[in-house]
CSV table of C-alpha atoms and ligand atoms in Angstrom, one decimal:
chain,number,residue,atom,x,y,z
A,28,MET,CA,62.1,96.3,96.2
A,29,THR,CA,64.9,98.2,95.7
A,30,LEU,CA,64.1,100.8,92.2
A,31,MET,CA,68.3,99.9,91.9
A,32,PRO,CA,70.1,98.3,88.3
A,33,HIS,CA,70.1,94.6,89.1
A,34,ALA,CA,72.5,92.1,87.8
A,35,THR,CA,71.1,89.0,88.5
A,36,VAL,CA,74.4,85.7,87.4
A,37,MET,CA,72.5,82.7,86.4
A,38,THR,CA,75.9,80.5,87.7
A,39,GLY,CA,73.8,77.4,86.4
A,40,ASN,CA,73.7,79.2,82.9
A,41,ILE,CA,77.8,79.5,83.6
A,42,ALA,CA,78.6,75.8,84.5
A,43,ASP,CA,76.6,74.6,81.9
A,44,ASN,CA,78.5,76.8,78.9
A,45,TRP,CA,81.5,74.7,80.9
A,46,ARG,CA,80.8,71.8,80.0
A,47,THR,CA,79.3,72.5,76.7
A,48,LEU,CA,82.5,74.0,76.0
A,49,ASP,CA,84.1,70.9,77.5
A,50,ALA,CA,82.7,69.0,75.3
A,51,LEU,CA,83.6,70.8,71.8
A,52,HIS,CA,87.2,68.3,73.3
A,53,PRO,CA,87.2,65.6,74.8
A,54,GLY,CA,90.7,64.4,76.3
A,55,THR,CA,91.4,68.0,76.6
A,56,THR,CA,90.6,69.6,79.7
A,57,THR,CA,88.6,72.8,80.1
A,58,ALA,CA,89.5,75.4,82.4
A,59,ALA,CA,88.2,78.6,83.2
A,60,VAL,CA,89.3,82.2,83.3
A,61,VAL,CA,88.1,84.1,86.0
A,62,LYS,CA,90.7,87.0,86.1
A,63,ALA,CA,89.2,90.7,86.6
A,64,ASP,CA,86.4,89.1,89.2
A,65,ALA,CA,84.8,86.7,85.9
A,66,TYR,CA,84.7,90.0,84.2
A,67,GLY,CA,82.9,91.5,87.2
A,68,LEU,CA,80.7,89.0,88.1
A,69,GLY,CA,82.3,88.0,90.8
A,70,ALA,CA,85.2,85.4,91.3
A,71,ALA,CA,84.1,83.3,94.0
A,72,ARG,CA,80.5,82.9,93.2
A,73,VAL,CA,81.0,81.0,89.4
A,74,ALA,CA,84.2,79.7,90.9
A,75,ARG,CA,82.7,78.4,93.5
A,76,SER,CA,80.1,76.9,90.3
A,77,LEU,CA,82.4,76.0,88.2
A,78,ARG,CA,84.0,73.7,90.5
A,79,ILE,CA,81.1,71.7,91.7
A,80,ALA,CA,80.4,71.5,87.7
A,81,GLY,CA,83.8,70.0,87.5
A,82,CYS,CA,86.3,72.4,86.6
A,83,GLN,CA,89.6,71.8,88.4
A,84,THR,CA,91.9,75.1,86.8
A,85,PHE,CA,91.4,78.5,86.9
A,86,PHE,CA,93.4,81.3,85.6
A,87,VAL,CA,93.4,85.2,87.0
A,88,ALA,CA,95.6,88.2,85.9
A,89,TYR,CA,96.9,88.6,89.9
A,90,ALA,CA,98.1,86.3,92.7
A,91,GLU,CA,95.2,88.6,95.2
A,92,GLU,CA,92.4,87.6,93.0
A,93,ALA,CA,94.2,83.8,92.8
A,94,LEU,CA,93.6,83.9,96.6
A,95,VAL,CA,89.8,84.5,96.9
A,96,VAL,CA,89.9,82.1,93.7
A,97,ARG,CA,91.3,79.5,96.0
A,98,LYS,CA,89.5,80.4,99.2
A,99,ALA,CA,86.5,79.4,96.2
A,100,ALA,CA,87.5,76.0,95.0
A,101,GLY,CA,89.7,74.6,97.3
A,102,LYS,CA,92.8,73.0,98.3
A,103,ALA,CA,92.6,71.1,95.0
A,104,ALA,CA,91.7,73.5,92.2
A,105,ARG,CA,95.0,74.1,90.4
A,106,ILE,CA,94.8,78.3,90.1
A,107,PHE,CA,98.2,80.0,87.3
A,108,VAL,CA,98.3,83.7,87.7
A,109,LEU,CA,98.9,85.5,84.5
A,110,ASN,CA,100.3,88.8,84.7
A,111,GLY,CA,103.3,87.0,86.5
A,112,PRO,CA,105.1,86.8,89.7
A,113,VAL,CA,106.6,89.6,91.6
A,114,ARG,CA,109.4,90.1,93.6
A,115,GLY,CA,108.1,90.2,97.3
A,116,GLU,CA,105.4,87.8,96.4
A,117,MET,CA,107.1,84.8,96.1
A,118,ALA,CA,106.1,83.3,99.6
A,119,LEU,CA,102.0,84.3,98.6
A,120,TYR,CA,102.2,81.8,95.9
A,121,ARG,CA,104.5,79.3,97.9
A,122,ASP,CA,102.2,78.9,100.8
A,123,ALA,CA,98.7,79.0,99.0
A,124,ASP,CA,99.7,77.1,95.8
A,125,LEU,CA,99.7,79.5,93.1
A,126,THR,CA,101.2,78.2,89.7
A,127,ALA,CA,103.5,81.6,88.2
A,128,VAL,CA,102.7,82.2,84.5
A,129,LEU,CA,106.1,83.8,83.2
A,130,SER,CA,105.8,85.7,80.4
A,131,SER,CA,109.7,87.8,80.3
A,132,GLU,CA,113.0,86.4,80.9
A,133,ALA,CA,113.3,88.8,84.2
A,134,HIS,CA,110.8,86.7,85.8
A,135,ALA,CA,112.0,83.3,84.6
A,136,LYS,CA,114.8,84.0,86.1
A,137,LEU,CA,113.1,85.8,90.0
A,138,TRP,CA,111.5,82.0,90.0
A,139,ALA,CA,114.2,80.2,89.2
A,140,ASN,CA,116.4,82.5,92.5
A,141,ALA,CA,113.6,81.8,94.4
A,142,PRO,CA,111.7,79.1,96.4
A,143,LYS,CA,108.1,78.5,95.3
A,144,GLY,CA,105.6,76.2,93.7
A,145,SER,CA,104.6,75.3,90.5
A,146,CYS,CA,105.0,77.4,87.0
A,147,ALA,CA,103.9,77.9,83.4
A,148,LEU,CA,105.6,79.8,80.3
A,149,HIS,CA,103.8,82.0,78.6
A,150,PHE,CA,105.4,82.4,74.9
A,151,ASP,CA,104.9,85.4,72.1
A,152,THR,CA,103.8,83.6,69.2
A,153,GLY,CA,102.3,87.3,67.2
A,154,MET,CA,101.6,89.4,70.1
A,155,ASN,CA,104.0,91.7,71.0
A,156,ARG,CA,102.3,92.6,75.0
A,157,LEU,CA,103.9,89.4,77.5
A,158,GLY,CA,105.2,86.8,76.3
A,159,LEU,CA,108.6,84.9,76.3
A,160,PRO,CA,110.3,85.3,72.5
A,161,ALA,CA,109.0,82.5,70.6
A,162,ASP,CA,112.8,82.0,69.1
A,163,MET,CA,114.7,80.7,71.8
A,164,THR,CA,118.1,79.0,71.2
A,165,GLU,CA,118.4,75.7,72.4
A,166,LYS,CA,120.9,76.3,75.7
A,167,ASP,CA,118.2,79.3,76.5
A,168,LEU,CA,115.0,76.3,76.6
A,169,ALA,CA,117.6,74.2,78.2
A,170,ASP,CA,117.9,76.6,80.6
A,171,LEU,CA,113.7,76.9,81.2
A,172,ARG,CA,113.1,72.8,81.3
A,173,ARG,CA,114.4,73.3,84.3
A,174,LEU,CA,112.7,75.1,86.2
A,175,GLN,CA,109.1,71.9,85.7
A,176,PRO,CA,106.7,73.7,84.0
A,177,VAL,CA,103.2,72.6,84.3
A,178,LEU,CA,102.4,74.4,81.2
A,179,VAL,CA,103.7,75.6,78.1
A,180,MET,CA,101.0,78.7,76.6
A,181,SER,CA,100.4,81.2,74.1
A,182,HIS,CA,97.5,82.8,73.6
A,183,LEU,CA,95.9,84.1,70.1
A,184,VAL,CA,95.6,87.7,68.0
A,185,SER,CA,92.5,87.1,66.5
A,186,ALA,CA,90.8,84.3,67.9
A,187,ASP,CA,87.5,86.1,67.0
A,188,GLU,CA,88.4,85.5,62.8
A,189,PRO,CA,88.4,82.3,62.0
A,190,ASP,CA,89.4,82.5,58.3
A,191,ASN,CA,92.2,85.0,59.6
A,192,PRO,CA,96.1,83.3,58.9
A,193,VAL,CA,96.8,84.5,61.5
A,194,ASN,CA,95.9,81.6,63.5
A,195,ALA,CA,97.3,78.8,61.7
A,196,ALA,CA,100.8,80.8,61.7
A,197,GLN,CA,100.7,81.0,66.0
A,198,ARG,CA,100.0,77.1,65.6
A,199,LYS,CA,103.1,76.7,63.3
A,200,ALA,CA,105.0,79.4,65.6
A,201,PHE,CA,103.4,77.5,69.2
A,202,ASN,CA,104.0,73.9,67.6
A,203,GLU,CA,107.8,74.3,67.3
A,204,ILE,CA,107.4,75.7,71.2
A,205,ALA,CA,105.6,72.4,72.4
A,206,ASP,CA,107.4,70.2,70.4
A,207,ALA,CA,110.5,71.6,72.9
A,208,PHE,CA,108.0,71.4,75.9
A,209,PRO,CA,107.1,67.1,75.1
A,210,ASP,CA,106.4,66.1,78.6
A,211,THR,CA,104.5,69.3,79.0
A,212,PRO,CA,100.5,70.1,78.8
A,213,ALA,CA,99.4,72.6,76.3
A,214,SER,CA,97.6,75.8,75.3
A,215,LEU,CA,97.1,77.8,73.0
A,216,ALA,CA,93.1,78.9,73.3
A,217,ASN,CA,91.1,81.1,74.6
A,218,SER,CA,87.2,81.6,74.2
A,219,SER,CA,87.2,82.1,70.1
A,220,GLY,CA,89.9,79.2,69.8
A,221,CYS,CA,87.3,76.6,71.6
A,222,TYR,CA,85.4,77.0,67.8
A,223,LEU,CA,88.5,76.7,65.6
A,224,GLY,CA,88.8,73.0,65.7
A,225,LYS,CA,90.6,70.2,67.5
A,226,GLY,CA,94.0,71.1,66.2
A,227,PHE,CA,93.8,74.6,68.8
A,228,ALA,CA,92.7,72.6,72.4
A,229,TYR,CA,95.9,71.0,72.7
A,230,ASP,CA,96.2,69.8,76.2
A,231,LEU,CA,94.6,72.4,77.8
A,232,THR,CA,91.9,75.4,76.5
A,233,ARG,CA,90.9,78.9,78.3
A,234,PRO,CA,87.9,79.7,77.9
A,235,GLY,CA,87.2,84.0,79.6
A,236,LEU,CA,83.5,85.3,77.6
A,237,ALA,CA,82.0,82.7,76.4
A,238,LEU,CA,81.5,81.2,80.3
A,239,TYR,CA,79.4,84.5,81.1
A,240,GLY,CA,77.6,83.9,77.0
A,241,GLY,CA,79.1,86.2,75.4
A,242,THR,CA,81.1,85.6,72.1
A,243,GLU,CA,80.3,84.3,68.7
A,244,PRO,CA,80.5,81.0,69.0
A,245,PRO,CA,78.8,79.6,65.3
A,246,GLU,CA,76.0,77.8,64.7
A,247,LYS,CA,76.0,74.5,66.7
A,248,VAL,CA,77.5,75.5,70.1
A,249,LYS,CA,74.6,77.1,72.2
A,250,LEU,CA,75.5,79.4,75.5
A,251,LYS,CA,73.4,80.3,77.8
A,252,PRO,CA,73.2,84.4,79.5
A,253,GLY,CA,75.9,84.0,82.2
A,254,VAL,CA,73.7,87.6,83.6
A,255,MET,CA,70.5,89.2,83.1
A,256,LEU,CA,70.2,92.6,83.1
A,257,GLU,CA,68.0,94.7,84.3
A,258,ALA,CA,66.9,98.0,85.5
A,259,THR,CA,63.9,99.5,86.7
A,260,ILE,CA,60.3,102.3,85.5
A,261,LEU,CA,60.8,104.7,87.8
A,262,ALA,CA,58.4,106.7,85.2
A,263,THR,CA,56.1,107.0,82.7
A,264,PHE,CA,54.1,109.6,80.2
A,265,LYS,CA,53.2,110.6,76.9
A,266,GLY,CA,55.8,112.4,75.1
A,267,ARG,CA,54.4,114.8,72.3
A,268,ALA,CA,55.6,115.2,68.5
A,269,GLY,CA,57.8,117.4,68.2
A,270,THR,CA,59.6,117.3,71.4
A,271,GLN,CA,63.0,116.7,72.1
A,272,VAL,CA,64.1,113.2,74.9
A,273,GLY,CA,67.3,114.1,77.0
A,274,TYR,CA,70.7,116.0,77.4
A,275,GLY,CA,71.1,117.8,73.9
A,276,GLY,CA,67.6,116.6,72.2
A,277,ALA,CA,69.4,113.6,70.5
A,278,TYR,CA,66.2,112.7,69.4
A,279,THR,CA,63.0,114.2,68.3
A,280,LEU,CA,60.0,112.6,68.0
A,281,SER,CA,58.3,112.7,65.3
A,282,GLU,CA,54.6,111.5,66.5
A,283,ASP,CA,53.3,111.6,70.1
A,284,ARG,CA,54.6,108.7,72.1
A,285,MET,CA,54.4,106.1,75.1
A,286,LEU,CA,58.2,107.0,76.8
A,287,ALA,CA,59.7,105.1,80.2
A,288,THR,CA,62.2,106.0,82.0
A,289,VAL,CA,64.2,103.9,84.1
A,290,GLY,CA,67.7,103.8,86.2
A,291,LEU,CA,70.3,103.3,84.3
A,292,GLY,CA,73.2,104.9,83.4
A,293,TYR,CA,76.5,105.4,82.5
A,294,ALA,CA,77.4,105.4,86.2
A,295,ASP,CA,76.5,101.6,86.5
A,296,GLY,CA,79.0,101.3,82.7
A,297,ILE,CA,76.1,101.9,79.8
A,298,PRO,CA,78.3,103.5,77.4
A,299,ARG,CA,76.8,107.1,75.9
A,300,ALA,CA,78.1,105.3,72.5
A,301,GLY,CA,74.6,103.8,73.9
A,302,ALA,CA,72.7,106.7,72.5
A,303,ASN,CA,69.8,105.4,69.9
A,304,ARG,CA,71.1,102.9,69.3
A,305,LEU,CA,70.5,100.7,72.7
A,306,THR,CA,67.3,98.6,73.2
A,307,GLY,CA,65.6,97.5,76.5
A,308,TRP,CA,63.1,94.0,77.0
A,309,LEU,CA,60.4,94.8,78.8
A,310,GLN,CA,58.5,91.6,78.8
A,311,GLY,CA,60.4,90.1,75.8
A,312,ASN,CA,58.6,93.2,73.7
A,313,PRO,CA,62.2,95.5,72.4
A,314,CYS,CA,62.0,98.9,73.4
A,315,PRO,CA,64.0,101.6,71.2
A,316,VAL,CA,66.1,104.2,74.0
A,317,LEU,CA,65.3,107.2,73.1
A,318,GLY,CA,67.8,110.3,73.4
A,319,ARG,CA,71.1,110.0,75.3
A,320,VAL,CA,72.2,108.2,78.0
A,321,SER,CA,72.4,110.2,81.3
A,322,MET,CA,75.1,108.4,84.5
A,323,ASP,CA,71.8,107.6,86.1
A,324,MET,CA,69.0,107.7,83.9
A,325,MET,CA,68.0,106.6,79.7
A,326,THR,CA,64.5,107.4,78.7
A,327,LEU,CA,63.2,104.3,75.9
A,328,ASP,CA,60.0,104.1,73.5
A,329,VAL,CA,57.1,101.7,75.1
A,330,THR,CA,54.6,102.6,72.8
A,331,ASP,CA,54.2,99.0,71.2
A,332,CYS,CA,53.9,97.3,75.0
A,333,ALA,CA,52.5,100.5,76.6
A,334,LYS,CA,50.3,98.1,79.6
A,335,HIS,CA,53.2,97.2,80.9
A,336,ALA,CA,55.3,100.1,81.2
A,337,LYS,CA,54.3,100.7,85.0
A,338,PRO,CA,56.7,102.3,87.4
A,339,GLY,CA,58.7,99.2,89.1
A,340,ALA,CA,58.1,97.3,86.1
A,341,ARG,CA,62.1,95.7,85.4
A,342,VAL,CA,63.6,96.5,81.8
A,343,GLU,CA,66.6,93.5,80.5
A,344,PHE,CA,69.1,95.2,79.1
A,345,LEU,CA,71.7,92.1,79.6
A,346,GLY,CA,70.0,88.8,79.2
A,347,GLU,CA,67.9,86.4,77.1
A,348,ASN,CA,66.1,88.2,74.7
A,349,ALA,CA,69.1,91.2,75.4
A,350,LYS,CA,72.2,89.0,74.4
A,351,LEU,CA,75.1,90.0,75.4
A,352,GLU,CA,77.4,90.5,71.6
A,353,ALA,CA,73.9,92.6,70.8
A,354,GLN,CA,74.1,95.3,72.8
A,355,ALA,CA,77.4,95.8,72.8
A,356,ALA,CA,78.1,96.1,69.5
A,357,ALA,CA,75.0,98.9,69.8
A,358,CYS,CA,77.5,101.1,71.7
A,359,GLY,CA,80.3,100.0,69.9
A,360,THR,CA,82.0,97.4,71.9
A,361,LEU,CA,82.6,94.2,72.4
A,362,GLY,CA,81.0,92.2,75.5
A,363,TYR,CA,84.4,92.1,77.1
A,364,GLU,CA,84.2,95.7,78.0
A,365,LEU,CA,80.5,95.8,78.6
A,366,LEU,CA,80.4,92.8,81.3
A,367,THR,CA,83.4,94.1,83.7
A,368,GLY,CA,82.3,98.0,83.2
A,369,LEU,CA,79.5,97.2,85.1
A,370,GLY,CA,79.6,99.6,87.3
A,371,PRO,CA,79.4,99.2,91.2
A,372,ARG,CA,76.2,100.5,92.0
A,373,VAL,CA,74.9,97.7,90.2
A,374,GLN,CA,73.0,95.2,92.8
A,375,ARG,CA,74.7,91.4,91.8
A,376,VAL,CA,72.0,88.6,92.9
A,377,TYR,CA,73.1,85.3,92.4
A,378,ARG,CA,70.6,82.6,91.5
B,27,PLP,C1,91.3,86.7,79.2
B,27,PLP,C2,92.3,85.8,78.8
B,27,PLP,C3,92.0,84.4,78.5
B,27,PLP,C4,90.1,84.8,78.1
B,27,PLP,O1,90.0,84.8,77.2
B,27,PLP,P1,88.6,84.7,76.2
B,27,PLP,O2,88.6,85.8,75.1
B,27,PLP,O3,87.6,85.3,77.8
B,27,PLP,O4,88.5,83.6,76.4
B,27,PLP,C5,92.9,83.3,77.6
B,27,PLP,N1,94.2,83.6,78.3
B,27,PLP,C6,95.1,84.4,78.5
B,27,PLP,C7,96.9,84.5,78.0
B,27,PLP,C8,93.9,86.0,79.2
B,27,PLP,O5,94.7,86.9,79.1
């Protein structure tokens, strides 16, 4: 028994989410993006579960992250390194059989002149972030074809806005790239891109956040929570009408309420913007957070479920009841930031 906050990572649910996304596009390879330590949930455990579920293709940001996944997912998995190679890492790519994603002309030059494994080409179709220019000359394209890429890819700017015309514009630009590499598999969709229909799936999809229970999928796509975040009640007490709660007195009680203070705060990655807006769930009952989020604590109104509010009881802040995107919205952010921001003090438990 510990008082510290817990994140129970539900690897079975993550594998189920991968199967759900995989079933959306039969005949298309469904990869898994496990960068940033699988969005904070533990890349080794997550990759191992996905590998067992049938996933053979993984994406990470850095070669260092790829080594963790290689160890967990085994020799046969293909691992793409999104942020590109750097001189001095070439032996690493070769020895660990990593696939470098080349997204600049400097990357391509570096790769052409070094002993290496396989590579992919990432084209920029509208993001202005990382990517080779989409309007290359035929000669440049011929040079790139000589690198024998195993994948050509691009990344959607606003996949989470299905009606945004930029999606169709990027698809059109990407079709031209795919046509220039007729023998090479192509990939455009991240999680939300998987919901945009068949025309966006190409040969391989690259979901990340949806595997962990995030994104806003259409009605027919049922995702399960990838993680349950729980905090422990440290104390319960009566708050008197007219008194204030927490730093700055940011909440004034209009009547007597039963309060419970839990051990979870911004040091654990809960944004301060969640003050007066977040909800904790006690035995399935929603309990509003009153006042500010402090470093190690928050105070909840437990009046409506006071019989469950005992020191040592667990309060859910992410999970079946506390939906990731709803909690993130209450903090003025996205599921991406809330998940990857969970602090090192949150004990990861695997189930
Ligand atoms: C992070 C990332 C993904 C995964 O995005 P999600 O929105 O989490 O599904 C896919 N492709 C690229 C290039 C990425 O950087």
